[in-house]
Structures are given as C-alpha cells and as structure tokens.
Short mmCIF file of C-alpha atoms in Angstrom, two decimals:
data_model
loop_
_atom_site.label_atom_id
_atom_site.label_comp_id
_atom_site.label_asym_id
_atom_site.label_seq_id
_atom_site.Cartn_x
_atom_site.Cartn_y
_atom_site.Cartn_z
CA MET Z 9 100.53 170.68 16.33
CA ILE Z 10 99.00 173.73 19.52
CA ASN Z 11 99.47 177.48 18.59
CA SER Z 12 101.46 178.03 21.14
CA LYS Z 13 100.48 182.25 21.00
CA ILE Z 14 97.12 180.01 21.80
CA PHE Z 15 97.06 178.00 24.23
CA LEU Z 16 99.10 180.90 26.62
CA GLN Z 17 96.33 183.03 25.79
CA GLY Z 18 94.01 180.29 27.53
CA LEU Z 19 96.46 179.34 30.40
CA LYS Z 20 96.54 182.90 31.24
CA SER Z 21 92.34 183.15 31.53
CA ASN Z 22 92.94 181.67 35.15
CA LEU Z 23 94.76 184.56 36.19
CA GLY Z 24 93.11 187.81 37.26
CA THR Z 25 90.28 188.92 39.21
CA ARG Z 26 87.47 186.96 37.14
CA SER Z 27 90.05 184.17 37.64
CA PRO Z 28 88.77 180.40 39.20
CA THR Z 29 92.14 179.27 40.27
CA VAL Z 30 91.41 180.50 44.79
CA SER Z 31 88.22 179.31 44.32
CA LEU Z 32 89.74 175.73 42.56
CA ALA Z 33 92.66 175.89 45.49
CA ALA Z 34 90.71 175.99 48.37
CA CYS Z 35 88.22 173.24 47.28
CA PHE Z 36 91.02 170.47 45.94
CA ILE Z 37 92.65 171.47 49.00
CA ALA Z 38 89.32 170.11 50.86
CA LEU Z 39 89.95 167.22 48.83
CA GLY Z 40 93.04 166.76 49.68
CA ALA Z 41 92.49 166.55 53.20
CA LEU Z 42 89.53 164.57 53.28
CA LEU Z 43 90.98 161.56 50.88
CA LYS Z 44 94.18 161.27 53.53
CA ASP Z 45 91.12 160.92 56.20
CA ALA Z 46 89.37 158.61 53.45
CA GLY Z 47 92.88 156.63 54.13
CA PHE Z 48 94.09 157.87 50.86
CA ASN Z 49 97.98 157.74 50.17
CA LEU Z 50 99.18 160.53 48.56
CA GLN Z 51 99.95 158.98 44.81
CA GLN Z 52 95.43 157.52 46.13
CA SER Z 53 95.49 161.42 46.67
CA ALA Z 54 97.73 162.78 43.42
CA ALA Z 55 95.66 159.82 41.33
CA SER Z 56 92.43 160.65 41.91
CA SER Z 57 92.49 164.11 40.68
CA PHE Z 58 94.67 162.96 38.00
CA PHE Z 59 93.10 161.08 36.21
CA THR Z 60 88.78 162.13 37.37
CA TYR Z 61 89.05 165.73 37.85
CA ALA Z 62 85.72 166.30 38.72
CA LEU Z 63 84.72 167.24 42.63
CA PRO Z 64 81.17 165.98 42.78
CA GLY Z 65 81.51 162.79 42.03
CA GLN Z 66 84.90 162.13 44.20
CA LEU Z 67 83.32 163.49 47.04
CA VAL Z 68 81.04 160.87 46.07
CA MET Z 69 83.81 158.07 45.73
CA ALA Z 70 85.13 159.30 49.54
CA GLU Z 71 82.40 159.18 50.72
CA SER Z 72 81.53 155.82 49.50
CA LEU Z 73 84.43 154.42 50.46
CA LEU Z 74 83.98 154.90 54.43
CA ILE Z 75 81.15 154.15 54.49
CA GLY Z 76 82.65 150.18 52.42
CA THR Z 77 80.10 150.84 49.04
CA SER Z 78 80.04 148.12 47.04
CA LEU Z 79 82.12 149.39 43.94
CA ILE Z 80 79.39 148.68 40.90
CA ASN Z 81 77.34 150.79 43.12
CA ILE Z 82 80.52 153.99 43.38
CA PHE Z 83 80.46 153.76 39.74
CA ILE Z 84 77.00 154.53 39.17
CA ALA Z 85 76.83 157.62 42.31
CA VAL Z 86 79.85 158.72 40.22
CA TRP Z 87 78.71 158.04 36.70
CA LEU Z 88 75.10 159.78 37.98
CA VAL Z 89 76.67 163.29 39.74
CA ASN Z 90 78.91 163.46 37.34
CA PHE Z 91 76.70 163.35 34.05
CA ARG Z 92 76.62 166.58 34.36
CA LEU Z 93 79.34 166.82 32.06
CA TYR Z 94 77.58 164.99 29.31
CA PRO Z 95 75.41 168.01 27.83
CA MET Z 96 78.39 170.51 29.50
CA THR Z 97 80.81 168.97 26.48
CA VAL Z 98 78.10 169.16 23.89
CA SER Z 99 77.30 173.54 24.76
CA LEU Z 100 80.92 173.76 24.47
CA PHE Z 101 83.03 171.85 21.93
CA PRO Z 102 81.18 173.03 19.05
CA LEU Z 103 82.26 175.94 19.28
CA LEU Z 104 85.88 175.18 19.66
CA LYS Z 105 84.89 172.41 16.31
CA HIS Z 106 87.36 172.55 13.07
CA LYS Z 107 88.29 170.55 10.38
CA SER Z 108 91.86 171.14 10.08
CA GLN Z 109 91.76 169.95 13.75
CA PRO Z 110 92.58 166.47 14.73
CA LYS Z 111 90.18 164.41 16.35
CA TRP Z 112 92.41 163.05 18.94
CA LYS Z 113 92.79 166.89 20.42
CA TYR Z 114 89.11 166.76 21.48
CA TYR Z 115 89.01 162.93 22.67
CA LEU Z 116 91.88 163.49 25.01
CA SER Z 117 91.06 167.58 25.45
CA SER Z 118 87.60 166.50 26.46
CA HIS Z 119 88.50 165.02 30.03
CA PHE Z 120 89.69 168.38 31.41
CA LEU Z 121 86.00 168.85 31.74
CA ALA Z 122 84.92 170.89 34.48
CA VAL Z 123 82.71 173.53 35.69
CA SER Z 124 85.32 176.18 36.13
CA SER Z 125 87.72 175.35 32.46
CA TRP Z 126 83.04 175.08 30.74
CA LEU Z 127 82.32 178.88 32.37
CA VAL Z 128 86.38 180.45 31.43
CA ALA Z 129 86.03 179.17 28.26
CA LYS Z 130 82.43 179.65 27.38
CA GLU Z 131 83.12 182.94 28.61
CA GLY Z 132 86.03 183.61 26.50
CA TYR Z 133 85.94 181.53 23.31
CA GLN Z 134 84.33 184.07 21.17
CA LYS Z 135 87.67 186.46 20.92
CA ILE Z 136 89.79 183.60 19.14
CA ASP Z 137 90.16 182.59 15.81
CA LYS Z 138 87.52 179.99 15.36
CA LYS Z 139 90.90 177.59 14.16
CA TYR Z 140 92.48 177.64 17.41
CA ARG Z 141 89.92 177.30 19.67
CA ILE Z 142 90.58 173.78 20.77
CA ASP Z 143 94.22 174.84 21.74
CA PHE Z 144 92.47 178.09 23.30
CA TRP Z 145 90.69 175.44 25.61
CA ILE Z 146 93.62 172.84 25.98
CA GLY Z 147 95.54 176.17 27.62
CA ILE Z 148 92.62 176.50 29.99
CA GLY Z 149 92.23 173.26 31.16
CA ILE Z 150 96.14 172.18 31.75
CA GLY Z 151 95.85 175.70 33.51
CA THR Z 152 93.00 174.53 35.41
CA TRP Z 153 93.40 170.86 35.62
CA SER Z 154 97.26 170.85 37.36
CA THR Z 155 96.21 173.16 39.92
CA ALA Z 156 93.64 170.76 40.91
CA VAL Z 157 96.48 167.46 40.73
CA ILE Z 158 98.64 170.48 42.38
CA MET Z 159 96.49 171.39 45.45
CA THR Z 160 95.14 167.79 46.02
CA ILE Z 161 99.41 167.51 47.09
CA ILE Z 162 98.86 170.49 49.14
CA GLY Z 163 95.99 169.90 51.09
CA TYR Z 164 96.87 165.86 51.84
CA LEU Z 165 100.12 167.66 53.08
CA LEU Z 166 98.64 170.51 54.94
CA SER Z 167 95.87 168.28 56.93
CA GLU Z 168 97.15 167.78 59.97
CA TYR Z 169 97.37 171.57 59.37
CA LEU Z 170 93.25 172.09 59.04
CA ASN Z 171 91.12 172.06 61.64
CA LYS Z 172 87.36 171.84 61.07
CA ASP Z 173 86.23 174.99 60.70
CA MET Z 174 88.86 175.94 58.48
CA MET Z 175 87.45 172.98 56.44
CA ILE Z 176 84.04 174.61 56.35
CA GLY Z 177 84.94 177.57 55.30
CA LEU Z 178 86.56 175.84 52.15
CA ALA Z 179 83.81 173.83 51.28
CA ILE Z 180 81.94 176.96 50.84
CA VAL Z 181 84.33 178.29 48.73
CA ASN Z 182 83.03 176.42 45.65
CA PRO Z 183 79.34 176.76 45.17
CA VAL Z 184 79.83 180.34 46.17
CA TYR Z 185 82.61 180.62 42.99
CA PHE Z 186 79.92 178.61 40.53
CA PHE Z 187 77.27 180.63 41.61
CA CYS Z 188 78.64 183.91 40.90
CA MET Z 189 79.60 182.30 37.46
CA MET Z 190 76.52 181.33 36.80
CA ILE Z 191 74.30 184.84 37.85
CA GLY Z 192 77.24 185.83 35.47
CA ALA Z 193 76.30 184.17 32.66
CA MET Z 194 72.54 184.70 33.35
CA LYS Z 195 72.71 187.04 29.85
CA ASN Z 196 70.06 185.90 27.55
CA ILE Z 197 66.23 185.01 28.68
CA SER Z 198 66.77 181.29 28.22
CA ILE Z 199 69.84 180.75 30.16
CA SER Z 200 68.72 182.36 33.46
CA ILE Z 201 65.65 179.99 33.46
CA ALA Z 202 67.56 177.55 32.86
CA VAL Z 203 69.83 179.11 36.46
CA VAL Z 204 66.78 179.65 37.98
CA GLY Z 205 64.90 176.76 37.47
CA GLY Z 206 67.45 174.15 38.44
CA THR Z 207 68.76 175.99 41.93
CA ILE Z 208 65.39 175.00 42.46
CA LEU Z 209 64.20 171.89 41.74
CA GLY Z 210 67.27 170.41 41.85
CA PRO Z 211 67.37 170.45 46.13
CA ILE Z 212 63.70 169.34 46.01
CA VAL Z 213 63.86 166.38 43.34
CA TYR Z 214 66.50 165.10 45.78
CA LEU Z 215 63.33 164.69 48.26
CA PHE Z 216 62.51 162.73 46.18
CA SER Z 217 65.61 160.48 43.90
CA ALA Z 218 68.81 161.34 46.09
CA GLU Z 219 70.67 159.39 43.44
CA TRP Z 220 69.39 161.06 39.89
CA ALA Z 221 68.35 165.05 41.35
CA ILE Z 222 70.84 167.03 39.36
CA LEU Z 223 69.69 164.39 36.15
CA TYR Z 224 66.49 164.81 36.66
CA ALA Z 225 66.22 168.47 37.84
CA GLY Z 226 69.12 169.20 35.13
CA LEU Z 227 67.10 168.46 31.89
CA ILE Z 228 62.75 169.90 33.90
CA ALA Z 229 64.43 173.67 34.24
CA GLY Z 230 66.67 172.86 30.95
CA THR Z 231 63.80 171.82 28.29
CA ILE Z 232 61.27 174.06 29.68
CA ALA Z 233 64.34 177.04 29.16
CA PHE Z 234 64.38 175.93 25.68
CA LEU Z 235 61.16 176.07 24.87
CA PHE Z 236 60.98 179.17 26.04
CA GLY Z 237 63.95 180.49 24.60
CA ASP Z 238 62.05 178.68 21.31
CA LYS Z 239 59.21 179.99 22.07
CA ASN Z 240 60.33 183.80 22.67
CA GLY Z 241 62.86 183.76 19.86
CA SER Z 242 66.09 184.58 22.43
CA LYS Z 243 69.31 183.00 21.31
CA MET Y 20 90.42 142.41 50.06
CA ASP Y 21 93.58 144.33 50.73
CA PRO Y 22 92.01 148.26 51.50
CA ASN Y 23 95.40 149.82 49.07
CA ASN Y 24 93.50 147.51 45.90
CA ILE Y 25 90.43 148.80 46.66
CA ILE Y 26 91.13 152.61 46.88
CA VAL Y 27 92.94 151.95 43.36
CA LEU Y 28 90.09 150.14 41.79
CA ALA Y 29 87.33 152.77 43.47
CA ILE Y 30 90.20 155.86 41.41
CA ILE Y 31 89.61 153.27 37.84
CA ALA Y 32 86.08 153.08 38.65
CA THR Y 33 85.09 156.75 39.78
CA SER Y 34 88.13 157.93 36.79
CA VAL Y 35 85.54 155.96 33.83
CA ALA Y 36 82.17 156.82 35.62
CA THR Y 37 83.44 160.20 34.74
CA PHE Y 38 85.24 159.80 31.52
CA ILE Y 39 82.63 158.34 30.06
CA SER Y 40 80.31 161.16 29.48
CA ARG Y 41 83.33 163.93 28.82
CA PHE Y 42 84.24 160.80 26.59
CA PHE Y 43 80.83 160.73 24.30
CA GLY Y 44 80.56 164.63 24.84
CA ALA Y 45 83.07 165.03 22.10
CA LEU Y 46 81.81 162.39 20.22
CA THR Y 47 77.61 164.08 20.05
CA SER Y 48 79.34 167.35 19.57
CA GLU Y 49 81.04 165.96 16.46
CA LYS Y 50 77.75 165.73 14.95
CA VAL Y 51 75.79 168.61 16.92
CA SER Y 52 76.05 171.82 14.39
CA VAL Y 53 76.36 175.11 16.57
CA LYS Y 54 73.54 177.05 14.66
CA SER Y 55 70.73 173.83 15.35
CA LYS Y 56 67.97 173.24 18.31
CA THR Y 57 69.57 170.91 19.84
CA PHE Y 58 72.66 172.74 20.51
CA GLN Y 59 70.77 175.64 22.37
CA TRP Y 60 69.30 172.61 24.20
CA PHE Y 61 72.40 170.81 24.94
CA ASN Y 62 73.56 174.98 26.51
CA CYS Y 63 69.83 175.04 28.53
CA VAL Y 64 70.15 171.25 29.96
CA ALA Y 65 74.43 171.88 30.95
CA TYR Y 66 73.55 175.31 32.29
CA SER Y 67 69.66 173.89 34.68
CA THR Y 68 72.33 170.61 35.20
CA LEU Y 69 75.02 172.84 36.71
CA ALA Y 70 73.06 174.58 37.91
CA ALA Y 71 70.61 171.72 40.02
CA LEU Y 72 74.62 170.32 41.70
CA LEU Y 73 74.83 174.18 43.36
CA GLY Y 74 71.28 174.38 44.74
CA ARG Y 75 71.69 170.81 46.22
CA MET Y 76 75.11 171.36 47.54
CA ILE Y 77 73.76 174.62 48.63
CA VAL Y 78 70.42 172.69 50.40
CA PHE Y 79 71.82 169.05 51.44
CA PRO Y 80 75.84 169.52 51.43
CA ALA Y 81 77.29 166.11 50.92
CA GLY Y 82 80.21 166.47 53.67
CA VAL Y 83 81.57 168.81 56.35
CA LEU Y 84 79.77 171.47 54.96
CA ALA Y 85 76.80 169.70 56.06
CA ASP Y 86 77.75 170.57 59.58
CA SER Y 87 77.04 174.30 59.12
CA GLU Y 88 73.28 175.69 59.64
CA LEU Y 89 71.06 176.24 56.42
CA ILE Y 90 70.48 179.68 56.97
CA ILE Y 91 73.47 180.17 57.66
CA ARG Y 92 75.33 178.96 54.34
CA LEU Y 93 72.44 181.43 52.45
CA ILE Y 94 72.80 184.54 54.65
CA VAL Y 95 76.68 183.63 53.17
CA LEU Y 96 76.07 182.71 49.71
CA ILE Y 97 73.57 185.62 49.25
CA THR Y 98 75.92 188.51 50.81
CA CYS Y 99 78.62 187.45 48.21
CA VAL Y 100 76.47 186.88 45.01
CA VAL Y 101 75.59 190.71 46.59
CA ILE Y 102 79.21 191.58 46.33
CA PHE Y 103 80.27 189.71 43.44
CA ILE Y 104 77.64 192.88 41.71
CA ILE Y 105 78.69 195.58 43.38
CA SER Y 106 82.14 194.50 42.77
CA LYS Y 107 81.59 195.19 39.06
CA LYS Y 108 82.06 191.27 38.29
CA ASN Y 109 84.88 190.61 41.42
CA LEU Y 110 84.98 187.08 41.39
CA VAL Y 111 88.05 186.77 44.07
CA LEU Y 112 86.65 188.84 46.08
CA PRO Y 113 83.45 187.36 46.75
CA THR Y 114 85.17 183.71 47.18
CA LEU Y 115 88.13 184.67 49.79
CA PHE Y 116 84.66 186.85 51.58
CA SER Y 117 82.85 183.76 51.78
CA ALA Y 118 85.20 181.32 53.18
CA ILE Y 119 86.14 184.73 56.24
CA PHE Y 120 82.25 185.41 56.75
CA LEU Y 121 81.24 182.59 57.26
CA SER Y 122 83.53 181.48 59.74
CA VAL Y 123 82.46 184.04 61.64
CA LEU Y 124 78.89 183.44 61.37
CA MET Y 125 80.04 179.98 62.61
CA HIS Y 126 81.31 181.60 66.17
CA LEU Y 127 78.45 184.49 66.47
#
C-alpha cells in the first residue's frame, strides 16, 4: 500500500541542516503557550494542531476567540488566511501524480500541506521515482504534522516557564526560516519575481484590505511573475 | 454558550476552513498537467502568496511579535538571510540565531 523505504526517505527529509523541524518546533511551542492563554485545555490545544495544522489560521482563531468574534467570522478569516494552501497544493500534487496510486492517498495526505512540508517536498521530489512520490510526500507530511502536534502539547505544558521575551524569540523563528527557504527556492526569474513581488505587495495591500491582503497580493505578484516568465521562456 | 463548546466549535470551523483549500487543491490537481501553463501560473501564485504572508508577518505581525520594533525585526531578518547565504544554505543556523539575536537587540 505504501512503499516503506520511500516513506522513510520522506520522513528523514525532516532531519539535517536543511530541516524545518527546529522552526516548526519553535513556532508550535509558542502556539501551545498562546492557546493556553486563550483558555484552551490540553486536549483542545492538541486537537487544534491535529485537525487544522496551519499556524497562521490557528493564530487567527486564538486571537479571534480572545476578542469574542463570531464563529462565522472566524471561519471566513481562517479561510482567507489559509487560502494560500489551494495554489500550494495545485503547484505540488501534479508533481506527485501517478496513475497506479489510489486517489484516497492524495485526498487524505492533502491535510499535510503546510509551508514547511511543501518547501521540503518541492526541493526533494525529483530524486524519487514518479510512482512512489506520493509515499515520499506522506513521509514528509507525517514528520512535520506529528512534530507540530507534539510541540503544541510541549508548548502548552511549558507555558508557565516561557516569559514574553522567549515567546517573541520563538515567534521570529518562523518567518526567518521560511524567508531563507524561499530565497533558496529562487532558482529562476519567475519564482524570483513571485517571491520579491509577494514580499513587497503583502504589507502594502494590507494597508488597504487587511483580510484580503494575502490573496490579492499573491494573485497580482504571481500573475506578473508568470507573465514575465512566460514571455522570457522561464520554466 | 459554554466557553468549552465555543472552543470546540472554533476548532471545527478552523479545521474545515483550512481543509477546504487543501482538498479542492487535490481535486484541481487531478486535472492539471505539470507541463501546462496553468501549473506554471499556480506555481508562481503559490510562491507569491506565501511571500505575501511572510512580508505581512514581518511588517504587520500578529501576536507577541508586534511588541518588537519593525526596524529590529528587519535587522534580524536581513542578518539571518546573510548567514543563510554564507553558511552554504544551512537553515538551522539562521533560525536558531534569529531568536537569540532578537532577544539581544530588544534589550540594548
């Protein structure tokens, strides 16, 4: 059903100097502590990372609960902030497709789609036989997802020992890690324009429309990058 | 409503709102070929959307990071990117350094 050798290869991608584990651990420890402050119990905190596993959306949920936002508004705000997962899935899963693999593997494993696993998979998929790429992906995903759940629990339990300075230190790790990984991924002109354009437009559009900023900025910068790459023959 | 029930409903709402994007992404992927222009466009939009989120997280952060100054966050980010480049793309070094460096700068 799953090629265990390839699965383990995917799992091992989460180790080493290019590993997302340190960054994931830092941000989910911070999230665990934050959820405790927001009134969650241990089971609820673990369930949040288990079922959602998308940090920006979980942050929006916790902060919305603290200010008493309605459930429908939480749903819309989370959908908007996590909408990036849609283009990310469409830009990864066609690379993992193979006609011999059952569809349920793709549907279920889409839950593992997050920035960290996506970047690791994008970097490593070419080394894997097309037939087993989905098993490689499941290995990466199980590794990052379980790290997130375990670290949320640890963060919750450690929250009394984490002062404000430590929380701020943990919070910077996430954007720094992802920026470095994105810079490492800038291997052609269209991806470079997409990354630089998105970084600049994200905060600018936020000034005009806080909720829609990521979606608008992503669509505008991504389309410009695509058109430029298409015109100049970039792959 | 009992606060515990509100939390459980919020977890369900957040999980469904998140899984929708992933699941529809998996469905759309069935019809998208790697060699198509649609795939190239989705690839560019994925990177730019992610970059937009990171840009927003640094300039307009949510949560505790908002208590640090923008100039300090930018100094930390740029220094860590330089470390990443000169350390032959080691990712563990700049991420560990970022937490320590930010704490030091905030106490100067």
